[in-house]
Amino acid sequence: MKHILRNTAFAALATLAAAGASAAGNHAGGHGHDADEAIGKPGVAAKATRTVHVDMTDSMRFAPADIRVKQGETVRFVVKNSGQLKHELVLGTEKELKEHYEAMKKNPEMEHDDPNMVTLAAGKSGEIVWQFTKAGKVDFACLQPGHYDAGMKGAVNVSKTAAAR
Ligand SMILES: [Cu+2]
């Protein structure tokens, strides 16, 4: 329930943020849900075929920033914040990440907690379990104000498998 409320709050903020630029809006085509599917879906931990460790630092970098997976694979990301600042890893399309980032800049206190992201205080670790259902590129970024601009981003390259074709 909490999760849904937060989502709704974010959607409202994102809409407000977008309103200035394009009053015509994004709602006509109902693109919101397509975008979610474009990057895959929340995974089931028991089905994870791989664990990928990702380190986040105050030099505004993810290590590794380039991750390769196979289509259909469920990956358990174990994310560690090795810095002194708050960092996060958010999976999304580049467009979604940019929109979300702009909304966060306007509302730095905004809290969010979705299956496609993990926000971590200094020294903390957390997990994302995600299934990559479509071949292509899934971006990820830290959306804390200033971090994305500083280059705190990366990509998951999802390769097509014979089985999934
Ligand atoms: Cu960061």
XYZ file of N, CA and C and ligand atoms in Angstrom:
496
model
N 0.831 -1.201 0.000
C 0.000 0.000 0.000
C 0.865 1.249 0.000
N 1.794 1.266 0.883
C 2.747 2.365 0.986
C 3.397 2.605 -0.387
N 3.761 1.503 -0.971
C 4.437 1.516 -2.255
C 3.584 2.200 -3.316
N 2.308 1.848 -3.343
C 1.394 2.410 -4.343
C 1.221 3.911 -4.105
N 1.090 4.283 -2.838
C 0.914 5.701 -2.524
C 2.117 6.504 -2.980
N 3.286 5.963 -2.748
C 4.493 6.671 -3.153
C 4.546 6.817 -4.669
N 4.162 5.757 -5.330
C 4.145 5.775 -6.791
C 3.241 6.871 -7.307
N 2.083 6.946 -6.680
C 1.100 7.923 -7.104
C 1.645 9.327 -6.881
N 2.289 9.511 -5.740
C 2.869 10.818 -5.440
C 3.911 11.174 -6.490
N 4.689 10.208 -6.857
C 5.721 10.467 -7.858
C 5.098 10.815 -9.196
N 4.086 10.067 -9.588
C 3.424 10.311 -10.868
C 2.909 11.745 -10.908
N 2.330 12.181 -9.781
C 1.800 13.542 -9.717
C 2.926 14.561 -9.872
N 4.033 14.311 -9.195
C 5.171 15.231 -9.288
C 5.720 15.256 -10.706
N 5.839 14.080 -11.300
C 6.384 13.987 -12.645
C 5.494 14.743 -13.619
N 4.192 14.633 -13.399
C 3.242 15.323 -14.258
C 3.412 16.828 -14.116
N 3.562 17.276 -12.873
C 3.771 18.699 -12.637
C 5.047 19.175 -13.308
N 6.078 18.382 -13.176
C 7.374 18.744 -13.735
C 7.291 18.835 -15.252
N 6.553 17.930 -15.841
C 6.454 17.872 -17.295
C 5.530 18.965 -17.830
N 4.594 19.406 -16.987
C 3.558 20.343 -17.436
C 4.153 21.615 -18.017
N 5.226 22.112 -17.398
C 5.843 23.342 -17.877
C 6.325 23.204 -19.308
N 6.960 22.117 -19.603
C 7.578 21.928 -20.908
C 6.562 21.586 -21.991
N 5.715 20.614 -21.715
C 4.766 20.187 -22.739
C 3.396 19.936 -22.121
N 2.519 20.901 -22.322
C 1.190 20.790 -21.740
C 0.404 19.658 -22.387
N 0.783 19.288 -23.593
C 0.066 18.239 -24.310
C 0.135 16.903 -23.565
N 1.230 16.681 -22.877
C 1.308 15.541 -21.963
C 1.570 14.205 -22.606
N 1.832 13.244 -21.747
C 2.226 11.914 -22.177
C 1.092 10.913 -22.061
N -0.061 11.365 -21.657
C -1.090 10.408 -21.280
C -1.875 9.843 -22.455
N -1.879 10.560 -23.548
C -2.709 10.155 -24.679
C -2.469 8.702 -25.085
N -1.212 8.329 -25.190
C -0.911 6.978 -25.657
C -0.803 5.948 -24.551
N -0.894 6.410 -23.293
C -0.754 5.474 -22.187
C 0.595 4.789 -22.189
N 1.654 5.582 -22.328
C 2.994 5.001 -22.470
C 3.592 4.494 -21.173
N 3.036 4.940 -20.071
C 3.648 4.627 -18.783
C 3.950 3.164 -18.581
N 2.991 2.320 -18.843
C 3.183 0.899 -18.555
C 4.071 0.212 -19.590
N 4.021 0.699 -20.808
C 4.903 0.141 -21.839
C 6.359 0.281 -21.404
N 6.640 1.439 -20.832
C 8.015 1.715 -20.440
C 8.472 0.720 -19.378
N 7.584 0.386 -18.438
C 7.941 -0.583 -17.413
C 8.304 -1.918 -18.041
N 7.492 -2.343 -18.970
C 7.743 -3.631 -19.601
C 8.997 -3.594 -20.464
N 9.318 -2.426 -20.965
C 10.479 -2.299 -21.836
C 11.778 -2.678 -21.133
N 11.807 -2.508 -19.830
C 13.061 -2.818 -19.132
C 13.009 -4.167 -18.423
N 11.858 -4.831 -18.459
C 11.733 -6.118 -17.779
C 10.746 -6.012 -16.645
N 10.900 -6.870 -15.643
C 9.947 -6.849 -14.536
C 10.621 -7.323 -13.250
N 9.971 -7.012 -12.118
C 10.556 -7.461 -10.850
C 10.756 -8.977 -10.878
N 11.884 -9.427 -10.392
C 12.200 -10.844 -10.434
C 11.868 -11.542 -9.120
N 11.877 -12.850 -9.185
C 11.674 -13.670 -7.995
C 13.062 -14.133 -7.552
N 13.420 -13.797 -6.321
C 14.784 -14.062 -5.835
C 15.183 -15.524 -6.028
N 14.254 -16.430 -5.800
C 14.557 -17.863 -5.906
C 14.923 -18.260 -7.332
N 14.524 -17.433 -8.294
C 14.789 -17.757 -9.705
C 16.014 -17.037 -10.257
N 16.675 -16.287 -9.419
C 17.860 -15.557 -9.881
C 18.926 -16.545 -10.337
N 19.443 -16.336 -11.541
C 20.461 -17.219 -12.080
C 21.845 -16.637 -11.845
N 21.875 -15.409 -11.397
C 23.164 -14.739 -11.270
C 23.100 -13.626 -10.244
N 24.203 -13.429 -9.557
C 24.325 -12.301 -8.640
C 25.379 -11.356 -9.197
N 25.018 -10.089 -9.303
C 25.962 -9.089 -9.789
C 26.179 -8.071 -8.671
N 27.408 -7.888 -8.281
C 27.741 -6.910 -7.246
C 28.046 -5.568 -7.904
N 27.403 -4.533 -7.414
C 27.640 -3.193 -7.956
C 28.021 -2.271 -6.802
N 29.111 -1.548 -7.006
C 29.611 -0.640 -5.989
C 29.313 0.803 -6.407
N 28.881 1.619 -5.447
C 28.604 3.034 -5.733
C 29.557 3.890 -4.895
N 30.136 4.904 -5.535
C 31.114 5.727 -4.821
C 30.829 7.214 -4.980
N 31.466 8.014 -4.144
C 31.307 9.469 -4.205
C 32.010 10.089 -5.411
N 32.752 9.277 -6.156
C 33.289 9.811 -7.414
C 32.208 9.734 -8.487
N 30.970 9.440 -8.063
C 29.796 9.439 -8.940
C 29.911 8.377 -10.030
N 30.336 7.213 -9.592
C 30.459 6.119 -10.548
C 29.882 4.828 -9.970
N 29.386 4.002 -10.904
C 28.999 2.639 -10.568
C 30.147 1.741 -11.030
N 30.443 0.726 -10.260
C 31.430 -0.261 -10.699
C 30.850 -1.663 -10.476
N 30.619 -2.424 -11.560
C 30.809 -2.028 -12.956
C 29.660 -1.141 -13.448
N 29.928 -0.369 -14.526
C 28.884 0.459 -15.121
C 28.314 -0.227 -16.356
N 28.956 -1.300 -16.750
C 28.527 -2.041 -17.935
C 28.282 -3.485 -17.552
N 27.045 -3.911 -17.680
C 26.681 -5.261 -17.237
C 26.029 -5.985 -18.413
N 26.400 -7.234 -18.595
C 25.820 -8.013 -19.690
C 25.013 -9.171 -19.148
N 23.784 -9.285 -19.620
C 22.931 -10.399 -19.207
C 22.272 -10.985 -20.455
N 21.618 -12.123 -20.255
C 20.896 -12.740 -21.361
C 19.403 -12.507 -21.182
N 18.721 -12.402 -22.293
C 17.275 -12.206 -22.266
C 16.614 -13.313 -21.442
N 15.710 -12.937 -20.575
C 14.993 -13.901 -19.739
C 15.661 -14.142 -18.402
N 16.894 -13.723 -18.285
C 17.654 -13.964 -17.064
C 17.139 -13.114 -15.894
N 17.089 -13.743 -14.717
C 16.764 -12.998 -13.500
C 18.067 -12.754 -12.754
N 18.338 -11.495 -12.479
C 19.603 -11.116 -11.861
C 19.352 -10.524 -10.479
N 20.160 -10.962 -9.538
C 20.125 -10.390 -8.195
C 21.279 -9.397 -8.110
N 20.935 -8.114 -8.034
C 21.954 -7.079 -7.901
C 22.186 -6.842 -6.407
N 23.405 -7.012 -5.985
C 23.759 -6.663 -4.611
C 24.525 -5.349 -4.704
N 23.888 -4.295 -4.244
C 24.403 -2.944 -4.438
C 24.970 -2.419 -3.123
N 26.163 -1.869 -3.204
C 26.784 -1.333 -1.989
C 27.123 0.141 -2.177
N 26.797 0.936 -1.183
C 27.179 2.336 -1.194
C 28.479 2.493 -0.401
N 29.584 2.646 -1.119
C 30.894 2.782 -0.474
C 31.234 4.237 -0.183
N 30.334 5.133 -0.504
C 30.622 6.558 -0.321
C 30.109 7.097 1.000
N 30.212 8.424 1.139
C 29.721 9.126 2.329
C 28.355 9.747 2.063
N 28.010 9.843 0.783
C 26.742 10.454 0.386
C 25.697 9.375 0.160
N 24.449 9.802 0.096
C 23.382 8.885 -0.257
C 23.471 8.620 -1.768
N 23.337 7.374 -2.152
C 23.335 7.026 -3.569
C 22.214 6.035 -3.821
N 21.904 5.874 -5.097
C 20.873 4.895 -5.428
C 21.127 4.324 -6.810
N 20.554 3.169 -7.034
C 20.608 2.562 -8.365
C 19.161 2.387 -8.814
N 18.834 3.039 -9.921
C 17.483 2.967 -10.472
C 17.571 2.428 -11.893
N 16.852 1.361 -12.170
C 16.794 0.803 -13.518
C 15.672 1.482 -14.284
N 15.891 1.763 -15.573
C 14.825 2.378 -16.360
C 15.269 2.635 -17.775
N 14.353 3.160 -18.576
C 14.763 3.637 -19.887
C 15.427 4.988 -19.661
N 16.219 5.426 -20.605
C 16.894 6.705 -20.448
C 15.872 7.829 -20.236
N 14.773 7.743 -20.970
C 13.718 8.756 -20.883
C 13.114 8.790 -19.469
N 12.773 7.614 -18.948
C 12.196 7.537 -17.601
C 13.159 8.091 -16.560
N 14.421 7.707 -16.700
C 15.414 8.140 -15.721
C 15.561 9.654 -15.737
N 15.577 10.244 -16.934
C 15.728 11.696 -17.045
C 14.528 12.415 -16.438
N 13.335 11.903 -16.711
C 12.125 12.525 -16.160
C 12.139 12.450 -14.641
N 12.481 11.284 -14.158
C 12.511 11.057 -12.719
C 13.573 11.971 -12.063
N 14.699 12.102 -12.728
C 15.785 12.921 -12.215
C 15.358 14.380 -12.100
N 14.672 14.875 -13.134
C 14.199 16.264 -13.105
C 13.212 16.465 -11.959
N 12.340 15.475 -11.748
C 11.359 15.569 -10.667
C 12.070 15.579 -9.315
N 13.120 14.782 -9.189
C 13.868 14.727 -7.925
C 14.606 16.035 -7.654
N 15.082 16.683 -8.703
C 15.800 17.941 -8.515
C 14.866 19.004 -7.934
N 13.613 18.944 -8.374
C 12.626 19.908 -7.871
C 12.168 19.548 -6.461
N 12.247 18.274 -6.123
C 11.783 17.794 -4.820
C 12.819 16.875 -4.193
N 13.904 17.466 -3.708
C 15.023 16.647 -3.193
C 14.616 15.753 -2.021
N 13.532 16.121 -1.336
C 13.116 15.323 -0.180
C 12.277 14.124 -0.587
N 11.928 14.092 -1.853
C 11.059 13.041 -2.362
C 11.610 11.657 -2.037
N 10.744 10.834 -1.492
C 11.148 9.456 -1.202
C 10.517 8.546 -2.217
N 11.237 7.534 -2.575
C 10.642 6.573 -3.477
C 11.217 5.196 -3.180
N 10.429 4.212 -3.467
C 10.860 2.857 -3.177
C 10.072 1.933 -4.080
N 10.696 1.523 -5.153
C 10.056 0.653 -6.126
C 10.947 -0.552 -6.361
N 10.382 -1.609 -6.968
C 11.195 -2.812 -7.180
C 12.389 -2.597 -8.107
N 12.332 -1.560 -8.936
C 13.417 -1.332 -9.891
C 14.511 -0.416 -9.341
N 14.476 -0.171 -8.043
C 15.474 0.740 -7.486
C 15.846 0.389 -6.057
N 17.035 0.858 -5.664
C 17.436 0.737 -4.271
C 18.175 2.018 -3.906
N 17.744 2.638 -2.825
C 18.352 3.884 -2.349
C 19.083 3.561 -1.055
N 20.358 3.959 -0.971
C 21.181 3.525 0.155
C 21.933 4.671 0.823
N 21.859 4.687 2.139
C 22.664 5.623 2.919
C 24.121 5.159 2.874
N 25.024 6.034 3.297
C 26.463 5.715 3.293
C 26.735 4.394 3.992
N 27.512 3.547 3.328
C 27.932 2.296 3.939
C 26.939 1.149 3.857
N 25.734 1.435 3.377
C 24.695 0.400 3.355
C 24.728 -0.425 2.066
N 24.123 -1.607 2.168
C 23.961 -2.472 0.999
C 22.490 -2.814 0.826
N 22.116 -3.104 -0.400
C 20.742 -3.488 -0.669
C 20.670 -4.315 -1.930
N 19.475 -4.748 -2.260
C 19.321 -5.638 -3.406
C 18.191 -5.216 -4.337
N 18.380 -5.547 -5.596
C 17.305 -5.476 -6.585
C 17.291 -6.838 -7.261
N 16.125 -7.438 -7.382
C 16.014 -8.676 -8.156
C 15.166 -8.338 -9.373
N 15.743 -8.515 -10.542
C 15.079 -8.050 -11.759
C 15.206 -9.076 -12.871
N 14.118 -9.273 -13.598
C 14.166 -10.169 -14.754
C 14.171 -9.340 -16.035
N 15.166 -9.592 -16.864
C 15.312 -8.842 -18.111
C 14.610 -9.623 -19.223
N 13.412 -9.177 -19.548
C 12.561 -9.946 -20.460
C 12.762 -9.562 -21.925
N 13.357 -8.403 -22.155
C 13.526 -7.954 -23.539
C 14.988 -7.703 -23.870
N 15.354 -8.087 -25.091
C 16.723 -7.823 -25.537
C 16.875 -6.328 -25.773
N 18.082 -5.828 -25.572
C 18.337 -4.412 -25.778
C 19.104 -3.837 -24.608
N 18.982 -2.527 -24.449
C 19.736 -1.855 -23.403
C 18.798 -1.360 -22.309
N 19.127 -1.650 -21.069
C 18.397 -1.102 -19.934
C 19.373 -0.196 -19.196
N 18.985 1.047 -19.048
C 19.874 1.991 -18.380
C 19.676 1.936 -16.875
N 20.686 2.383 -16.178
C 20.506 2.602 -14.742
C 21.273 3.859 -14.354
N 20.846 4.476 -13.268
C 21.452 5.742 -12.873
C 21.195 6.010 -11.411
N 21.993 6.929 -10.868
C 21.739 7.457 -9.536
C 21.027 8.789 -9.744
N 19.834 8.922 -9.183
C 19.013 10.110 -9.432
C 19.085 11.129 -8.304
N 20.034 10.940 -7.396
C 20.242 11.963 -6.367
C 20.698 13.241 -7.077
N 20.195 14.416 -6.634
C 20.498 15.660 -7.342
C 22.001 15.842 -7.591
N 22.329 16.081 -8.863
C 23.715 16.310 -9.252
C 24.450 15.056 -9.695
N 24.033 13.905 -9.219
C 24.786 12.683 -9.485
C 24.677 12.213 -10.930
N 23.461 12.272 -11.454
C 23.264 11.826 -12.844
C 24.049 12.738 -13.787
N 23.957 14.058 -13.532
C 24.705 15.026 -14.347
C 26.217 14.757 -14.277
N 26.664 14.278 -13.132
C 28.098 14.016 -12.947
C 28.520 12.704 -13.605
N 27.565 12.023 -14.189
C 27.905 10.799 -14.933
C 27.653 9.517 -14.167
N 26.847 9.598 -13.109
C 26.586 8.393 -12.321
C 25.491 7.573 -13.008
N 25.924 6.815 -14.004
C 24.990 6.008 -14.772
C 25.703 4.815 -15.385
N 24.903 3.894 -15.860
C 25.454 2.697 -16.479
C 24.390 2.030 -17.325
N 24.723 0.862 -17.858
C 23.761 0.172 -18.707
C 23.889 -1.344 -18.575
N 22.738 -1.988 -18.689
C 22.689 -3.438 -18.738
C 22.383 -3.795 -20.190
N 23.273 -4.538 -20.814
C 23.036 -4.973 -22.190
C 22.437 -6.366 -22.162
N 21.215 -6.462 -22.665
C 20.498 -7.732 -22.641
C 20.602 -8.374 -24.016
N 21.264 -9.520 -24.072
C 21.442 -10.166 -25.379
C 20.314 -11.164 -25.633
N 19.954 -11.241 -26.884
C 18.907 -12.160 -27.322
C 19.451 -13.583 -27.221
N 18.629 -14.469 -26.694
C 19.056 -15.864 -26.653
C 18.215 -16.666 -27.637
N 18.769 -17.761 -28.095
C 18.072 -18.612 -29.044
C 16.742 -19.076 -28.467
N 16.745 -19.395 -27.195
C 15.561 -19.931 -26.527
C 14.427 -18.905 -26.476
N 14.803 -17.653 -26.343
C 13.785 -16.616 -26.145
C 13.272 -16.054 -27.479
N 13.843 -16.456 -28.563
C 13.505 -15.879 -29.855
C 12.122 -16.269 -30.349
Cu 24.825 8.928 -6.428
